[in-house]
């Protein structure tokens, strides 16, 4: 089975900062990665699909990149509303695997 | 609008079973598969399984293959997850989510979550 890891597990940044979260797969997975945002007590929200595609309605300050085994989610200018946990997810043949998550805090 | 509305919180004893429902509306039920994802308190997201709403065929994560059953009722546009032989560490919030080919099989719409608490 393919394993997904994320780094860092927690990050703290100032409003306006550029923030990058990295997700790595245990083997090459092309671009079959999605990114989700989850706020406490809420369901996750799809941000990015197929590594680079912004889901409809998601602000353009969110950007996804990568292929193969390394993927990144970048928030270009951090806003207070971006305080949340972020998860990468791999899809293959109607099976999905989540990364362990990254908690983003505002300083 | 597209909605997935889940059944209410449950409290169960170890060894019991629980069945959580996910009622969909606002789209063609058979066009999008449904996944179930759970989240233990303070932990990350864990994919449990997916069901093809067109033909009712499920695909389970290895970990859940023996104790979980996914079903659908196409007459009410509802998906279900049943978990048998509940253990204390099944205490979690269970989410249903629609899988969308238009979003590269990302989960684009989610239910609000159902908390299942396993306690003696």
GROMACS .gro file of C-alpha atoms in nm:
model
  227
    1UNK     CA    1   0.000   0.000   0.000
    2UNK     CA    2   0.107   0.354  -0.072
    3UNK     CA    3   0.180   0.563   0.236
    4UNK     CA    4   0.145   0.940   0.248
    5UNK     CA    5   0.350   1.157   0.481
    6UNK     CA    6   0.325   1.530   0.545
    7UNK     CA    7   0.561   1.790   0.683
    8UNK     CA    8   0.558   1.978   0.899
    9UNK     CA    9   0.299   1.835   1.136
   10UNK     CA   10   0.240   2.184   1.276
   11UNK     CA   11   0.339   2.526   1.156
   12UNK     CA   12   0.290   2.872   1.295
   13UNK     CA   13   0.304   3.179   1.072
   14UNK     CA   14   0.201   3.542   1.056
   15UNK     CA   15  -0.089   3.682   0.859
   16UNK     CA   16   0.045   3.767   0.515
   17UNK     CA   17   0.317   3.499   0.519
   18UNK     CA   18   0.369   3.247   0.242
   19UNK     CA   19   0.316   2.898   0.378
   20UNK     CA   20   0.416   2.568   0.220
   21UNK     CA   21   0.308   2.218   0.323
   22UNK     CA   22   0.478   1.914   0.174
   23UNK     CA   23   0.324   1.574   0.110
   24UNK     CA   24   0.531   1.275   0.006
   25UNK     CA   25   0.416   0.940  -0.131
   26UNK     CA   26   0.598   0.613  -0.068
   27UNK     CA   27   0.602   0.550  -0.442
   28UNK     CA   28   0.531   0.746  -0.757
   29UNK     CA   29   0.163   0.832  -0.793
   30UNK     CA   30   0.162   1.065  -1.094
   31UNK     CA   31  -0.058   1.361  -0.994
   32UNK     CA   32  -0.332   1.174  -0.809
   33UNK     CA   33  -0.327   1.397  -0.505
   34UNK     CA   34  -0.593   1.617  -0.353
   35UNK     CA   35  -0.570   1.864  -0.067
   36UNK     CA   36  -0.833   1.936   0.198
   37UNK     CA   37  -0.880   2.198   0.465
   38UNK     CA   38  -1.053   2.108   0.788
   39UNK     CA   39  -1.155   2.342   1.066
   40UNK     CA   40  -1.237   2.212   1.416
   41UNK     CA   41  -1.576   2.048   1.437
   42UNK     CA   42  -1.634   2.075   1.063
   43UNK     CA   43  -1.617   1.843   0.766
   44UNK     CA   44  -1.314   1.867   0.538
   45UNK     CA   45  -1.328   2.093   0.235
   46UNK     CA   46  -1.172   2.004  -0.099
   47UNK     CA   47  -0.918   2.268  -0.206
   48UNK     CA   48  -0.708   2.113  -0.482
   49UNK     CA   49  -0.755   1.805  -0.700
   50UNK     CA   50  -0.518   1.623  -0.936
   51UNK     CA   51  -0.230   1.799  -0.763
   52UNK     CA   52  -0.273   2.140  -0.928
   53UNK     CA   53  -0.642   2.206  -0.998
   54UNK     CA   54  -0.816   2.458  -0.777
   55UNK     CA   55  -1.164   2.342  -0.678
   56UNK     CA   56  -1.442   2.580  -0.774
   57UNK     CA   57  -1.488   2.859  -0.521
   58UNK     CA   58  -1.152   2.814  -0.350
   59UNK     CA   59  -0.948   3.135  -0.323
   60UNK     CA   60  -0.658   3.171  -0.563
   61UNK     CA   61  -0.411   3.217  -0.278
   62UNK     CA   62  -0.416   2.835  -0.251
   63UNK     CA   63  -0.185   2.665  -0.499
   64UNK     CA   64  -0.095   2.301  -0.550
   65UNK     CA   65   0.206   2.160  -0.728
   66UNK     CA   66   0.408   1.843  -0.770
   67UNK     CA   67   0.405   1.504  -0.931
   68UNK     CA   68   0.554   1.162  -0.871
   69UNK     CA   69   0.632   1.140  -0.502
   70UNK     CA   70   0.647   1.501  -0.381
   71UNK     CA   71   0.363   1.748  -0.366
   72UNK     CA   72   0.315   2.090  -0.210
   73UNK     CA   73   0.028   2.306  -0.102
   74UNK     CA   74   0.115   2.674  -0.084
   75UNK     CA   75  -0.087   2.950   0.070
   76UNK     CA   76   0.052   3.265  -0.086
   77UNK     CA   77  -0.067   3.516   0.175
   78UNK     CA   78  -0.192   3.363   0.496
   79UNK     CA   79  -0.520   3.497   0.632
   80UNK     CA   80  -0.670   3.440   0.979
   81UNK     CA   81  -0.941   3.227   0.816
   82UNK     CA   82  -0.672   2.984   0.695
   83UNK     CA   83  -0.610   2.857   1.048
   84UNK     CA   84  -0.700   2.490   1.006
   85UNK     CA   85  -0.563   2.142   0.948
   86UNK     CA   86  -0.464   2.047   0.596
   87UNK     CA   87  -0.459   1.693   0.458
   88UNK     CA   88  -0.322   1.551   0.138
   89UNK     CA   89  -0.496   1.251  -0.012
   90UNK     CA   90  -0.402   0.997  -0.275
   91UNK     CA   91  -0.656   0.832  -0.503
   92UNK     CA   92  -0.613   0.508  -0.696
   93UNK     CA   93  -0.874   0.266  -0.832
   94UNK     CA   94  -1.155   0.372  -0.599
   95UNK     CA   95  -0.934   0.365  -0.290
   96UNK     CA   96  -0.814   0.672  -0.106
   97UNK     CA   97  -0.534   0.734   0.145
   98UNK     CA   98  -0.497   1.044   0.358
   99UNK     CA   99  -0.179   1.195   0.487
  100UNK     CA  100  -0.152   1.254   0.862
  101UNK     CA  101  -0.230   1.624   0.838
  102UNK     CA  102  -0.062   1.959   0.902
  103UNK     CA  103  -0.201   2.203   1.153
  104UNK     CA  104  -0.157   2.566   1.051
  105UNK     CA  105  -0.170   2.821   1.331
  106UNK     CA  106  -0.164   3.199   1.314
  107UNK     CA  107   0.099   3.376   1.525
  108UNK     CA  108  -2.820   2.258  -0.365
  109UNK     CA  109  -2.616   1.942  -0.322
  110UNK     CA  110  -2.641   1.812   0.033
  111UNK     CA  111  -2.541   1.508   0.232
  112UNK     CA  112  -2.724   1.491   0.565
  113UNK     CA  113  -2.620   1.230   0.816
  114UNK     CA  114  -2.807   1.068   1.101
  115UNK     CA  115  -2.759   1.172   1.459
  116UNK     CA  116  -2.505   1.080   1.723
  117UNK     CA  117  -2.498   0.730   1.864
  118UNK     CA  118  -2.382   0.579   2.192
  119UNK     CA  119  -2.311   0.208   2.180
  120UNK     CA  120  -2.162  -0.061   2.399
  121UNK     CA  121  -1.858  -0.265   2.294
  122UNK     CA  122  -1.961  -0.556   2.076
  123UNK     CA  123  -2.273  -0.385   1.947
  124UNK     CA  124  -2.339  -0.266   1.593
  125UNK     CA  125  -2.420   0.077   1.459
  126UNK     CA  126  -2.564   0.191   1.127
  127UNK     CA  127  -2.515   0.549   1.013
  128UNK     CA  128  -2.711   0.698   0.726
  129UNK     CA  129  -2.621   0.964   0.471
  130UNK     CA  130  -2.919   1.108   0.285
  131UNK     CA  131  -2.830   1.286  -0.037
  132UNK     CA  132  -3.018   1.550  -0.231
  133UNK     CA  133  -2.967   1.799  -0.511
  134UNK     CA  134  -2.797   1.570  -0.762
  135UNK     CA  135  -2.830   1.240  -0.943
  136UNK     CA  136  -2.754   0.982  -0.673
  137UNK     CA  137  -2.632   0.708  -0.905
  138UNK     CA  138  -2.382   0.934  -1.081
  139UNK     CA  139  -2.141   0.982  -0.791
  140UNK     CA  140  -1.992   0.726  -0.556
  141UNK     CA  141  -1.995   0.772  -0.180
  142UNK     CA  142  -1.698   0.726   0.051
  143UNK     CA  143  -1.697   0.694   0.427
  144UNK     CA  144  -1.419   0.857   0.627
  145UNK     CA  145  -1.371   0.848   1.000
  146UNK     CA  146  -1.185   1.070   1.242
  147UNK     CA  147  -1.104   0.964   1.596
  148UNK     CA  148  -1.093   1.244   1.854
  149UNK     CA  149  -0.793   1.466   1.791
  150UNK     CA  150  -0.670   1.244   1.508
  151UNK     CA  151  -0.652   1.258   1.130
  152UNK     CA  152  -0.880   1.139   0.854
  153UNK     CA  153  -0.907   0.769   0.775
  154UNK     CA  154  -1.075   0.636   0.461
  155UNK     CA  155  -1.297   0.335   0.535
  156UNK     CA  156  -1.451   0.244   0.205
  157UNK     CA  157  -1.642   0.352  -0.104
  158UNK     CA  158  -1.960   0.235  -0.266
  159UNK     CA  159  -2.056   0.252  -0.630
  160UNK     CA  160  -2.407   0.396  -0.608
  161UNK     CA  161  -2.490   0.277  -0.960
  162UNK     CA  162  -2.445  -0.095  -0.896
  163UNK     CA  163  -2.405  -0.111  -0.516
  164UNK     CA  164  -2.056  -0.259  -0.527
  165UNK     CA  165  -1.831  -0.156  -0.237
  166UNK     CA  166  -1.457  -0.130  -0.202
  167UNK     CA  167  -1.323  -0.144   0.153
  168UNK     CA  168  -0.998  -0.037   0.308
  169UNK     CA  169  -0.817  -0.348   0.429
  170UNK     CA  170  -0.853  -0.247   0.792
  171UNK     CA  171  -1.233  -0.235   0.774
  172UNK     CA  172  -1.304  -0.527   0.546
  173UNK     CA  173  -1.419  -0.765   0.820
  174UNK     CA  174  -1.641  -0.538   1.029
  175UNK     CA  175  -1.787  -0.277   0.797
  176UNK     CA  176  -2.065  -0.301   0.540
  177UNK     CA  177  -2.155  -0.025   0.297
  178UNK     CA  178  -2.498  -0.021   0.135
  179UNK     CA  179  -2.730   0.214  -0.047
  180UNK     CA  180  -3.103   0.260  -0.087
  181UNK     CA  181  -3.156   0.408  -0.431
  182UNK     CA  182  -3.525   0.471  -0.361
  183UNK     CA  183  -3.435   0.724  -0.090
  184UNK     CA  184  -3.094   0.833  -0.227
  185UNK     CA  185  -2.933   0.725   0.098
  186UNK     CA  186  -2.602   0.557   0.174
  187UNK     CA  187  -2.532   0.359   0.489
  188UNK     CA  188  -2.232   0.236   0.681
  189UNK     CA  189  -2.274  -0.043   0.935
  190UNK     CA  190  -1.997  -0.124   1.179
  191UNK     CA  191  -2.020  -0.450   1.374
  192UNK     CA  192  -1.845  -0.569   1.688
  193UNK     CA  193  -1.775  -0.216   1.802
  194UNK     CA  194  -1.458  -0.151   2.001
  195UNK     CA  195  -1.367   0.142   2.221
  196UNK     CA  196  -1.136   0.277   1.950
  197UNK     CA  197  -1.424   0.296   1.704
  198UNK     CA  198  -1.523   0.609   1.892
  199UNK     CA  199  -1.500   0.868   1.619
  200UNK     CA  200  -1.683   1.106   1.391
  201UNK     CA  201  -1.792   0.933   1.073
  202UNK     CA  202  -1.829   1.134   0.753
  203UNK     CA  203  -1.984   1.044   0.422
  204UNK     CA  204  -1.847   1.222   0.117
  205UNK     CA  205  -1.934   1.233  -0.250
  206UNK     CA  206  -1.658   1.131  -0.487
  207UNK     CA  207  -1.658   1.335  -0.804
  208UNK     CA  208  -1.492   1.239  -1.131
  209UNK     CA  209  -1.519   1.608  -1.226
  210UNK     CA  210  -1.290   1.681  -0.932
  211UNK     CA  211  -1.047   1.405  -1.029
  212UNK     CA  212  -1.213   1.170  -0.777
  213UNK     CA  213  -1.173   1.417  -0.497
  214UNK     CA  214  -1.443   1.428  -0.233
  215UNK     CA  215  -1.626   1.746  -0.323
  216UNK     CA  216  -1.928   1.737  -0.091
  217UNK     CA  217  -1.934   1.607   0.266
  218UNK     CA  218  -2.192   1.523   0.525
  219UNK     CA  219  -2.183   1.703   0.855
  220UNK     CA  220  -2.045   1.402   1.040
  221UNK     CA  221  -2.196   1.157   1.288
  222UNK     CA  222  -2.034   1.098   1.624
  223UNK     CA  223  -2.030   0.740   1.744
  224UNK     CA  224  -1.927   0.693   2.107
  225UNK     CA  225  -1.844   0.344   2.226
  226UNK     CA  226  -1.864   0.311   2.600
  227UNK     CA  227  -1.946   0.041   2.851
   0.00000   0.00000   0.00000
